[in-house]
mmCIF file with all atom_site columns, C-alpha atoms in Angstrom:
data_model
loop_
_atom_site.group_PDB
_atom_site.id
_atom_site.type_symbol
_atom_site.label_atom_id
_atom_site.label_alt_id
_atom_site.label_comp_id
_atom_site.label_asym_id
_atom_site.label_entity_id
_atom_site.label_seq_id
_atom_site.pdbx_PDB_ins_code
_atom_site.Cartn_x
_atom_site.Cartn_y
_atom_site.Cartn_z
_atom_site.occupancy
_atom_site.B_iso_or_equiv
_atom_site.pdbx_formal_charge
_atom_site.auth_seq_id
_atom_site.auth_comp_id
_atom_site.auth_asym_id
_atom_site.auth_atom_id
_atom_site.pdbx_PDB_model_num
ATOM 1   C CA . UNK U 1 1   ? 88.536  114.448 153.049 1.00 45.00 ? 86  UNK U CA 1
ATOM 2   C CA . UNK U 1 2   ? 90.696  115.516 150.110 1.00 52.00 ? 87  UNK U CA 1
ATOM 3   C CA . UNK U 1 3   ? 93.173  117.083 152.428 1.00 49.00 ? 88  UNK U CA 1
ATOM 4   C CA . UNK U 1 4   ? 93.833  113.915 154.540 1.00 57.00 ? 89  UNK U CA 1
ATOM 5   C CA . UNK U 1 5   ? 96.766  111.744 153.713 1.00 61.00 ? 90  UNK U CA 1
ATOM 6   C CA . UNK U 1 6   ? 96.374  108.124 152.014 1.00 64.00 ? 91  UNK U CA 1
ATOM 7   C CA . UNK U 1 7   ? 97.290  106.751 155.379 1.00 69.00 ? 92  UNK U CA 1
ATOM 8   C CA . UNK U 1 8   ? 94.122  107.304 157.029 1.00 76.00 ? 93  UNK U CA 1
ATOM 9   C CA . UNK U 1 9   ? 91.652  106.405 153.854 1.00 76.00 ? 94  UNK U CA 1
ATOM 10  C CA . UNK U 1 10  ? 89.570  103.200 155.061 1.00 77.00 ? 95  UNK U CA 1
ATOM 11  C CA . UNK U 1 11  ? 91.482  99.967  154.107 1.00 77.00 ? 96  UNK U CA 1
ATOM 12  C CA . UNK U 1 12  ? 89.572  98.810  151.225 1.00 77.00 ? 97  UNK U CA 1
ATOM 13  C CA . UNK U 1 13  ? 89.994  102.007 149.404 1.00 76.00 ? 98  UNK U CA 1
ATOM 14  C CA . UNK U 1 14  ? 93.940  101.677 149.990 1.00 80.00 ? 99  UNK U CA 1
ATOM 15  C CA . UNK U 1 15  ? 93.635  98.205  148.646 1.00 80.00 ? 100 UNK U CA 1
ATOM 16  C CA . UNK U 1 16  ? 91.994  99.243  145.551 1.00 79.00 ? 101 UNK U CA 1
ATOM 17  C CA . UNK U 1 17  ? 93.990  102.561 145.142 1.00 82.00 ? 102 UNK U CA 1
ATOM 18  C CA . UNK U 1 18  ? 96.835  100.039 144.731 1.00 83.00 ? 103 UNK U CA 1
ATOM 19  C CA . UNK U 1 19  ? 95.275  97.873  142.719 1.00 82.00 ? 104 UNK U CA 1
ATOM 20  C CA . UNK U 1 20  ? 94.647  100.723 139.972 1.00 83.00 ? 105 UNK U CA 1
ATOM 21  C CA . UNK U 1 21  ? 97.996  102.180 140.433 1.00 81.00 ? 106 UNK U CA 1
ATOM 22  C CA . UNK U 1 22  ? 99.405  98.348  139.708 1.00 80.00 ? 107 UNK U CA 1
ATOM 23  C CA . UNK U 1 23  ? 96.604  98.271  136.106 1.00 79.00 ? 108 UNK U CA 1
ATOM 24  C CA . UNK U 1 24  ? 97.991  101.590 135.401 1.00 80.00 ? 109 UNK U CA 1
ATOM 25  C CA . UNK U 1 25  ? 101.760 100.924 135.376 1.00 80.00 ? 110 UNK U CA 1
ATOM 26  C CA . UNK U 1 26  ? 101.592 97.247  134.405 1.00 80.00 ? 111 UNK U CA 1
ATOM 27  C CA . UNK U 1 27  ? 98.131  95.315  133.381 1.00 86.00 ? 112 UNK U CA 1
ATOM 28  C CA . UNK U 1 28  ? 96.755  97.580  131.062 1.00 86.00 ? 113 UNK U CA 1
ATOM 29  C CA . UNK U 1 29  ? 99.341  98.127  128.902 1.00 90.00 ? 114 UNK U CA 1
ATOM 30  C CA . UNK U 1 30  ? 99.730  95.015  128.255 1.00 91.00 ? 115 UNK U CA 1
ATOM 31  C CA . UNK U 1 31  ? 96.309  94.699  127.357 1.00 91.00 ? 116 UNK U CA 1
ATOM 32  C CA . UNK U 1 32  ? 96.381  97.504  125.440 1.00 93.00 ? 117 UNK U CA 1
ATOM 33  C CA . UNK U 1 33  ? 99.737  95.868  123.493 1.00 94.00 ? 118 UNK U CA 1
ATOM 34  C CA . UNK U 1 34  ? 97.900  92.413  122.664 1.00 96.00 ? 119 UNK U CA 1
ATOM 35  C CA . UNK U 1 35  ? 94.576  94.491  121.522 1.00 96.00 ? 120 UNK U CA 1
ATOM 36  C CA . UNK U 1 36  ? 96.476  96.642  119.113 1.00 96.00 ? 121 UNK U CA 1
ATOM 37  C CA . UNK U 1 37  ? 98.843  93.797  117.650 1.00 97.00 ? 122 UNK U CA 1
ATOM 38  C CA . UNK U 1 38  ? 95.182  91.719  117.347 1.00 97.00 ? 123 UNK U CA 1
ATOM 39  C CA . UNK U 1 39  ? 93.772  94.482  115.811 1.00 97.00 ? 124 UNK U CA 1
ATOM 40  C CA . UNK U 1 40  ? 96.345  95.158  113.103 1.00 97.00 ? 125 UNK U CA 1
ATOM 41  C CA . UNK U 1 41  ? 97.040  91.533  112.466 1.00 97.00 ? 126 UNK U CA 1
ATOM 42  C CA . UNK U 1 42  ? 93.309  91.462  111.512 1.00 97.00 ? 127 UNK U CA 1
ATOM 43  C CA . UNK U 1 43  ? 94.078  93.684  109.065 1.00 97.00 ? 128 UNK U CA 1
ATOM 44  C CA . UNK U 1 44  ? 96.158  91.574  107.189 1.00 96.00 ? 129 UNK U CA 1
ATOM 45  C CA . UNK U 1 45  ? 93.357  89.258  107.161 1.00 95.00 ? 130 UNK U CA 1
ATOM 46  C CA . UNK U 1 46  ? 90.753  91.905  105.747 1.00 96.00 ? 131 UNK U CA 1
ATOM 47  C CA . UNK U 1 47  ? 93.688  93.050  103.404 1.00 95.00 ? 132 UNK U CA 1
ATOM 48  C CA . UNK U 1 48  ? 93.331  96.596  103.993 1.00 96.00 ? 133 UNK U CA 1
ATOM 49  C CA . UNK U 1 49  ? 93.191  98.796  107.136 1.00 97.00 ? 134 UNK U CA 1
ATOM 50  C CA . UNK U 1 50  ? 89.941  99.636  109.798 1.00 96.00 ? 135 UNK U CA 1
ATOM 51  C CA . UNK U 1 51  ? 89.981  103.148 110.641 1.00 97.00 ? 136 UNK U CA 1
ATOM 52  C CA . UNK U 1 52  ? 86.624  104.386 110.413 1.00 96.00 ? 137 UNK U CA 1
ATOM 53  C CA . UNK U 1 53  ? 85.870  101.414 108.489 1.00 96.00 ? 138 UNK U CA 1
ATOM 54  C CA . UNK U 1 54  ? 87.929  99.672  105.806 1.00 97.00 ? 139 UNK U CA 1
ATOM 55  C CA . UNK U 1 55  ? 90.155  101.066 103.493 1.00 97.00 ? 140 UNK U CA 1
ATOM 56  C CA . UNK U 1 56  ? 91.211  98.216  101.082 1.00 96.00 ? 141 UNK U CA 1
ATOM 57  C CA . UNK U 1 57  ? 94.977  97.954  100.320 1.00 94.00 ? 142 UNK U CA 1
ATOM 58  C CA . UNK U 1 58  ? 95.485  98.394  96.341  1.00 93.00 ? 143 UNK U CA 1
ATOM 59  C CA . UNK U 1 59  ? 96.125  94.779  94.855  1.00 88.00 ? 144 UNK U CA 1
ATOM 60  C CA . UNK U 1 60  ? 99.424  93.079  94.525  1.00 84.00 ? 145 UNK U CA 1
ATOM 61  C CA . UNK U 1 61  ? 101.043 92.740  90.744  1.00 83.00 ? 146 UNK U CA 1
ATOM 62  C CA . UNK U 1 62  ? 101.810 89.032  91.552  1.00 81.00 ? 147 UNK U CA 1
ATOM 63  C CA . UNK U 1 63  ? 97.837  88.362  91.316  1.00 80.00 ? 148 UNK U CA 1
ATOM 64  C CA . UNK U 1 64  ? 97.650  90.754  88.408  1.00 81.00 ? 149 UNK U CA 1
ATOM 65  C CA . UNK U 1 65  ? 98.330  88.018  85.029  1.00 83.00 ? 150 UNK U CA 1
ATOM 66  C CA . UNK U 1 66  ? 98.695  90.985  83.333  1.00 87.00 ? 151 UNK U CA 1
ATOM 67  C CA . UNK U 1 67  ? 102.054 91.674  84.995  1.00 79.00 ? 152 UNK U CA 1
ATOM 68  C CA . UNK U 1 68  ? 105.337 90.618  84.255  1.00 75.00 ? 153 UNK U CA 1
ATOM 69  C CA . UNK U 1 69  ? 105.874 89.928  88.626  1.00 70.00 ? 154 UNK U CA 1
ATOM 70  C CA . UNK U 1 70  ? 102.430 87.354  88.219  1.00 78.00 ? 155 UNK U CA 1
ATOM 71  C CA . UNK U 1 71  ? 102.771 84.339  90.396  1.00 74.00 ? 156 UNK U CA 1
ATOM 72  C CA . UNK U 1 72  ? 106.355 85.807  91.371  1.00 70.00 ? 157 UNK U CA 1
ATOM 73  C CA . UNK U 1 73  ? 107.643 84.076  94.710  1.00 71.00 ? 158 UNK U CA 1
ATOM 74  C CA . UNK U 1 74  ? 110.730 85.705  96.381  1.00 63.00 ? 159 UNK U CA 1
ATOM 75  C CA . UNK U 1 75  ? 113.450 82.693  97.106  1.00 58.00 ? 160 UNK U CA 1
ATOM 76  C CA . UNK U 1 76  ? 111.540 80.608  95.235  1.00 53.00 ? 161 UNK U CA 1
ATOM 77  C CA . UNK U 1 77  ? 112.549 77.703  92.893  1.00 52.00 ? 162 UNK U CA 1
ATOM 78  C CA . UNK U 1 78  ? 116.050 77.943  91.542  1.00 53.00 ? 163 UNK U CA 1
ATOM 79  C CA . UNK U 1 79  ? 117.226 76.878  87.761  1.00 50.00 ? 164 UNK U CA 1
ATOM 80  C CA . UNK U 1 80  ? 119.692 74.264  87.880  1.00 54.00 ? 165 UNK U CA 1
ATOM 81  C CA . UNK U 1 81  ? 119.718 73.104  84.316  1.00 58.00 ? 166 UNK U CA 1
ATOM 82  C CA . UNK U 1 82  ? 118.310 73.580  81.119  1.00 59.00 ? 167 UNK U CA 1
ATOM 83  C CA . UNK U 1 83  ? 115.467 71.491  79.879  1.00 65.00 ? 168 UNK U CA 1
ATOM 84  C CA . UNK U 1 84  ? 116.598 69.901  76.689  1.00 71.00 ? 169 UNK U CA 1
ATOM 85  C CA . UNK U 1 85  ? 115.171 69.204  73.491  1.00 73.00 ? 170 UNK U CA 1
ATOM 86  C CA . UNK U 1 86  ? 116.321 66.866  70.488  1.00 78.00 ? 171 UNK U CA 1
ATOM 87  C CA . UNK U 1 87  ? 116.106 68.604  66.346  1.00 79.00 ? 172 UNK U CA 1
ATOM 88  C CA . UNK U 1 88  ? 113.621 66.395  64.806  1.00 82.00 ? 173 UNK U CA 1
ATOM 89  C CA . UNK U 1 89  ? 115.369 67.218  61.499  1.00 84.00 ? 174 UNK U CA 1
ATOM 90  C CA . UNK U 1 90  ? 119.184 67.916  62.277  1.00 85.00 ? 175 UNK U CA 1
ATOM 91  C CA . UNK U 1 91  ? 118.915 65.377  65.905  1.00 81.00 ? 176 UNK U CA 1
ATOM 92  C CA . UNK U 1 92  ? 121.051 67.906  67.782  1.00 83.00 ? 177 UNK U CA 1
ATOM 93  C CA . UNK U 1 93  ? 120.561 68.598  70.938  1.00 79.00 ? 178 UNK U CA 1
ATOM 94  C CA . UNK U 1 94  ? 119.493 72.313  71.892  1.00 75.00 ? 179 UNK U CA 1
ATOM 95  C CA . UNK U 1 95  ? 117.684 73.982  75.234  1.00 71.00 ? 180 UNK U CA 1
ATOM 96  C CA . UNK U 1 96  ? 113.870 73.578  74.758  1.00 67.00 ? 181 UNK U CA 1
ATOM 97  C CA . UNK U 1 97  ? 112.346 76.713  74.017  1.00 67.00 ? 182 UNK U CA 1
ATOM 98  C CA . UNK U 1 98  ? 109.564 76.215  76.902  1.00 66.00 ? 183 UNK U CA 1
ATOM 99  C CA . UNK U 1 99  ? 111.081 76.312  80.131  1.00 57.00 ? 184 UNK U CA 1
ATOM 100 C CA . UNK U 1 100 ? 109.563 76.422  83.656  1.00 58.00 ? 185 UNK U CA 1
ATOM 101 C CA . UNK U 1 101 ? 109.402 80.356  84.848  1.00 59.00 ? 186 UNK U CA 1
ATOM 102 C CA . UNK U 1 102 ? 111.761 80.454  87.702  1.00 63.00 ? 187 UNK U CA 1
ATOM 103 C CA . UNK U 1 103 ? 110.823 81.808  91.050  1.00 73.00 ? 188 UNK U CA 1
ATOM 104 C CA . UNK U 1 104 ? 106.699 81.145  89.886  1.00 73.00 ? 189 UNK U CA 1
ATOM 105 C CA . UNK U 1 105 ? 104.025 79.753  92.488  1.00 72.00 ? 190 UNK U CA 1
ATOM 106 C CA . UNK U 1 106 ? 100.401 79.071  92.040  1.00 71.00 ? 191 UNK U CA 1
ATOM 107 C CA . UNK U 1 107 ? 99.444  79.990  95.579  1.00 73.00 ? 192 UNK U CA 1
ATOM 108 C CA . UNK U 1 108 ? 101.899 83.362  95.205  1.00 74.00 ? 193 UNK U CA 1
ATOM 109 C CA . UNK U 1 109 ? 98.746  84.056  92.705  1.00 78.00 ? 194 UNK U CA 1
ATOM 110 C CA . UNK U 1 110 ? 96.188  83.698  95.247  1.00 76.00 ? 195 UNK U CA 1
ATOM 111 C CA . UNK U 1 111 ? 98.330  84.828  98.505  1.00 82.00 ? 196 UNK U CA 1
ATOM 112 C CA . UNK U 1 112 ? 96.707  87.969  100.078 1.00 84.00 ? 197 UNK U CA 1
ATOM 113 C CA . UNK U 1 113 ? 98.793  91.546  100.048 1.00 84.00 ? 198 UNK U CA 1
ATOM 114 C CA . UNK U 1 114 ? 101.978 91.866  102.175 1.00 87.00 ? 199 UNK U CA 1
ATOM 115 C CA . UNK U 1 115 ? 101.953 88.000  103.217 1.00 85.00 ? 200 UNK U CA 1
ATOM 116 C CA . UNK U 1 116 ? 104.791 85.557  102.092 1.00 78.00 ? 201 UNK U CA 1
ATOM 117 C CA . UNK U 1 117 ? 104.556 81.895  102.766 1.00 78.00 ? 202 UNK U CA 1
ATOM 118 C CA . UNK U 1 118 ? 106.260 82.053  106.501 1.00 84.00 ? 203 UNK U CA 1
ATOM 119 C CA . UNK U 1 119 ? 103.814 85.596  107.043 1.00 91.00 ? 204 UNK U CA 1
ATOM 120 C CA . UNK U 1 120 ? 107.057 87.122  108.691 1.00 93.00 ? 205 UNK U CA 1
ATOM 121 C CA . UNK U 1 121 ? 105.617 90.953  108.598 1.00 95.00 ? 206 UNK U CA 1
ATOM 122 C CA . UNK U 1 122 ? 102.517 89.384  110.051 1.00 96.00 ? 207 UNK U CA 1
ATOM 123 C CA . UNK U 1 123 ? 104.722 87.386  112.586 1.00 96.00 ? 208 UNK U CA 1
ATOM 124 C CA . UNK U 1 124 ? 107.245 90.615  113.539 1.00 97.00 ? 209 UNK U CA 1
ATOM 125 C CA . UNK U 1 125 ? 104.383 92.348  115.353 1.00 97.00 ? 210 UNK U CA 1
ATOM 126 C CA . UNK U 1 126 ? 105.183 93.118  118.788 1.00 97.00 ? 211 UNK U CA 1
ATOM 127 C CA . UNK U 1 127 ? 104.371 94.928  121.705 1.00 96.00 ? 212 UNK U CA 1
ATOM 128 C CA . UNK U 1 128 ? 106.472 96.533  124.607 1.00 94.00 ? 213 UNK U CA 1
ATOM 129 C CA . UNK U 1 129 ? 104.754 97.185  127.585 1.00 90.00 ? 214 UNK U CA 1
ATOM 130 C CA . UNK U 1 130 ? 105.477 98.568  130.954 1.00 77.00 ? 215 UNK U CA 1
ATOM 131 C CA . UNK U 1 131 ? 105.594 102.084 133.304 1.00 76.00 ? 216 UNK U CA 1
ATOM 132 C CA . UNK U 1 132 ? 102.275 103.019 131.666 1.00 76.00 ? 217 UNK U CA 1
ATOM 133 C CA . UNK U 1 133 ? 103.845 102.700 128.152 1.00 85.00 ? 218 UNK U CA 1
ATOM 134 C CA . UNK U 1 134 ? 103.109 100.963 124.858 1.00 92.00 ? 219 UNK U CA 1
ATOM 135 C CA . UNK U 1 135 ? 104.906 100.300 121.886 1.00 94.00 ? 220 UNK U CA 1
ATOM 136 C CA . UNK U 1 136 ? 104.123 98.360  118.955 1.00 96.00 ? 221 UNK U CA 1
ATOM 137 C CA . UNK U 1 137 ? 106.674 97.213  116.435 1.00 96.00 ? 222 UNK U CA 1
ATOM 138 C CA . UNK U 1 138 ? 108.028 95.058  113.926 1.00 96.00 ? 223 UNK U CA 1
ATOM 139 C CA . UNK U 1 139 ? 112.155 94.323  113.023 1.00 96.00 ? 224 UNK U CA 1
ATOM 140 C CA . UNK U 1 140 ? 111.619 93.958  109.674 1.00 95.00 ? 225 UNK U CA 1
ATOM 141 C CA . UNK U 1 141 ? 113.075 96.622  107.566 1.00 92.00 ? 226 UNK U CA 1
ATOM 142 C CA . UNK U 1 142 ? 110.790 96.260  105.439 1.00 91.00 ? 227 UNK U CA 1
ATOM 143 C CA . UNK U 1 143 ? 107.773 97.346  107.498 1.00 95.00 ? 228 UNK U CA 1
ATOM 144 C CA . UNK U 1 144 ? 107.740 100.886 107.024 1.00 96.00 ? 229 UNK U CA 1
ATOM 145 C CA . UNK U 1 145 ? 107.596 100.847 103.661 1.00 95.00 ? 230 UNK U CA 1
ATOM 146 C CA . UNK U 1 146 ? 104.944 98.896  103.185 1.00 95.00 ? 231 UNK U CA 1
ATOM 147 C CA . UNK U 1 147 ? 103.022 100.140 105.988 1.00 97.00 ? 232 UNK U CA 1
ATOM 148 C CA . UNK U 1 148 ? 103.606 104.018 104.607 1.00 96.00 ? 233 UNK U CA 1
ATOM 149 C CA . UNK U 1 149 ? 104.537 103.456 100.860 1.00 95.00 ? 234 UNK U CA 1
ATOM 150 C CA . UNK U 1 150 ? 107.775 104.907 99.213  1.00 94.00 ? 235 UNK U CA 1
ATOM 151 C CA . UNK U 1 151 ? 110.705 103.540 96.715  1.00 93.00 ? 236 UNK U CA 1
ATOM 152 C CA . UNK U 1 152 ? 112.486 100.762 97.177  1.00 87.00 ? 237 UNK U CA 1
ATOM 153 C CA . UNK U 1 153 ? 115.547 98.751  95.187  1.00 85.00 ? 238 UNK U CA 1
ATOM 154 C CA . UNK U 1 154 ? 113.995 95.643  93.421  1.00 75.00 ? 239 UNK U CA 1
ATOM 155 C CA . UNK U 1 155 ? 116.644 92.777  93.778  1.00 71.00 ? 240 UNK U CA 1
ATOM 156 C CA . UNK U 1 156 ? 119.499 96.099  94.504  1.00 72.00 ? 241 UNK U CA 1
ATOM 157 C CA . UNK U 1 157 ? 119.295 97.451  90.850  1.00 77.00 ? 242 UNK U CA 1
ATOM 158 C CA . UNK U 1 158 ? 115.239 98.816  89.682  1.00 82.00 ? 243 UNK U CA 1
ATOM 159 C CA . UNK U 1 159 ? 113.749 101.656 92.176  1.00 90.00 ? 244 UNK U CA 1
ATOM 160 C CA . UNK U 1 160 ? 110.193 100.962 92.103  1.00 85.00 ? 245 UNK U CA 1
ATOM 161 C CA . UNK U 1 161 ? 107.324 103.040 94.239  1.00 91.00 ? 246 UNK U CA 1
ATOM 162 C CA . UNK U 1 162 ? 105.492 100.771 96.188  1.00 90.00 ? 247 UNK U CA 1
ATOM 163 C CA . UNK U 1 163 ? 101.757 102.501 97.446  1.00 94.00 ? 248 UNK U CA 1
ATOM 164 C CA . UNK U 1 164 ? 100.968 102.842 101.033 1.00 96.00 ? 249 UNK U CA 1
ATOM 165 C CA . UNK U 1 165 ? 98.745  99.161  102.576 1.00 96.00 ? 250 UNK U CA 1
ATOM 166 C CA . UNK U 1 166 ? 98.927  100.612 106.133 1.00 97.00 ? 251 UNK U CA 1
ATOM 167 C CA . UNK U 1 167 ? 98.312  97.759  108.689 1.00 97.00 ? 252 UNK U CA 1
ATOM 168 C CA . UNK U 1 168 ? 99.602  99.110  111.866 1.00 96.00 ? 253 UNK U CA 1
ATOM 169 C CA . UNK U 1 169 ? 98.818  102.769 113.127 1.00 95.00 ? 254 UNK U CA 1
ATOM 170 C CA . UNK U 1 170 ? 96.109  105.385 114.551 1.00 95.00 ? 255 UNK U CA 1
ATOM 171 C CA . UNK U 1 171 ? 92.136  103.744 114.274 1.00 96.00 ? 256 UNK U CA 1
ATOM 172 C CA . UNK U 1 172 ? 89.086  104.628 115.369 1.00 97.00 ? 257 UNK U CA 1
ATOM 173 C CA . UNK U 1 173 ? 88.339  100.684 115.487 1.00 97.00 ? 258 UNK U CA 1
ATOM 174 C CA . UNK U 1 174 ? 91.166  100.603 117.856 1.00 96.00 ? 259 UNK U CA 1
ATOM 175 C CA . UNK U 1 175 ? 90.498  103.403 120.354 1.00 96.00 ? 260 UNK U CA 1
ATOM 176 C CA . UNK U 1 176 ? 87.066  102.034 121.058 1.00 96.00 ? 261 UNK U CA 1
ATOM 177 C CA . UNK U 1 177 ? 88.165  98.367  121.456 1.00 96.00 ? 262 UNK U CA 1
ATOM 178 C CA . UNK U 1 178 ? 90.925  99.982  124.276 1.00 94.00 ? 263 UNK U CA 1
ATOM 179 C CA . UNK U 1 179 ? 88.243  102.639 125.424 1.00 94.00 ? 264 UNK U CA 1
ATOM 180 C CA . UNK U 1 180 ? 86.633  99.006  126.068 1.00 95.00 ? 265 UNK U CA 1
ATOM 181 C CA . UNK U 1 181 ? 89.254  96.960  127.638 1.00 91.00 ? 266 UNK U CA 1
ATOM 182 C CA . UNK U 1 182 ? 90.852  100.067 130.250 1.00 89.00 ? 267 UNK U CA 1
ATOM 183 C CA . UNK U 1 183 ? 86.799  100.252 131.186 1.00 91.00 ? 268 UNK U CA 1
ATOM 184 C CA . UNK U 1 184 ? 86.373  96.966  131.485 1.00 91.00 ? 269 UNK U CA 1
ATOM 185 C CA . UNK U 1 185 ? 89.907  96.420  133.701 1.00 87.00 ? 270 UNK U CA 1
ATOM 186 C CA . UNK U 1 186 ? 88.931  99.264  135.833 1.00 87.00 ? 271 UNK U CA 1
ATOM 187 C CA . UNK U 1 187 ? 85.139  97.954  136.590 1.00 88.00 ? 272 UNK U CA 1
ATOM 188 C CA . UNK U 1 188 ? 86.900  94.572  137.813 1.00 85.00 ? 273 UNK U CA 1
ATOM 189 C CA . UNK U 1 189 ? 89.142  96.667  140.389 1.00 82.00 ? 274 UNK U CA 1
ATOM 190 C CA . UNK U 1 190 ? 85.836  98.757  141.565 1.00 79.00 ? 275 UNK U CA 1
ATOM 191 C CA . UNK U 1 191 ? 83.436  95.927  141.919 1.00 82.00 ? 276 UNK U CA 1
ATOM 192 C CA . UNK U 1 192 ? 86.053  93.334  143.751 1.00 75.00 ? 277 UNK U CA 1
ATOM 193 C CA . UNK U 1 193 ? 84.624  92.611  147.702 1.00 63.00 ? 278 UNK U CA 1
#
């Protein structure tokens, strides 16, 4: 029977040859896309990354009260004047001493790693899919860095070495959830009347 052409293989088994050919090329990449951009958006949630269980990302510096970048928030607020203070002996009028800290939130204190008030890194995550392929990506420049550590330019002026808080990549957690999906695709083609 392996010797005789497709043509004269019973019409059912055609049908569902096709159908598999059709999950392979098209459906089950795109399952396989939306699993793996699920799976490492979770990750932002659990603030670290599941590969063979979780691997916590090393804390931010703007939860740290210690650090100078505490409560820091990128674009934040913007100083537009001076608060002002009157002498109580001379009555002049100087800039207070106490000002508010530009660019300082409350909830940039409390904010998990690598999100931002519009979660764009979180948002960028994309898949491709199609001719049996998958890609996930992001368009932020940023991503890489973050996702794989190295130096960047703070504001265009300090280098500063940021550590690795991977959130996209290679998991074990992954695999078995796509192991689980192809299966599960596959078992719907077979068991169709």
């Amino acid at each position: 029977m392996a010797n005789k052409p497709l043509n004269n293989l019973p019409d059912d088994l055609r049908h569902k040859l096709r159908m598999i050919n059709q999950a392979v090329k098209r459906d089950i990449p795109i399952v396989i896309g939306k699993t793996a951009v699920d799976q490492f958006r979770e990750n932002f949630r659990l603030e670290g990354f599941l590969n063979g269980g979780l691997h916590k990302w090393k804390d931010v510096k703007r939860r740290d009260s210690k650090s100078p970048w505490y409560g820091f928030e990128y674009k934040g607020e913007h100083r537009t004047s001076y608060k002002l203070s009157r002498d109580r002996k001379t009555g002049k009028t100087k800039k207070a001493q106490k000002q508010k800290l530009l660019n300082f939130s409350v909830t940039a204190t409390v904010r998990k790693p690598l999100s931002s008030k519009r979660m764009e890194l979180y948002n960028s995550l994309r898949y491709t899919a199609g001719a049996g392929m998958v890609s996930i990506s992001s368009d932020k420049p940023y991503a890489q860095v973050h996702n794989e550590g190295g130096t960047i330019q703070v504001f265009g002026k300090h280098p500063v070495k940021l550590p690795a808080r991977p959130f996209m990549g290679q998991s074990k957690e992954l695999d078995t959830k796509v192991s689980q999906e192809i299966e599960k695709q596959l078992n719907n083609i077979f068991n169709q009347q």
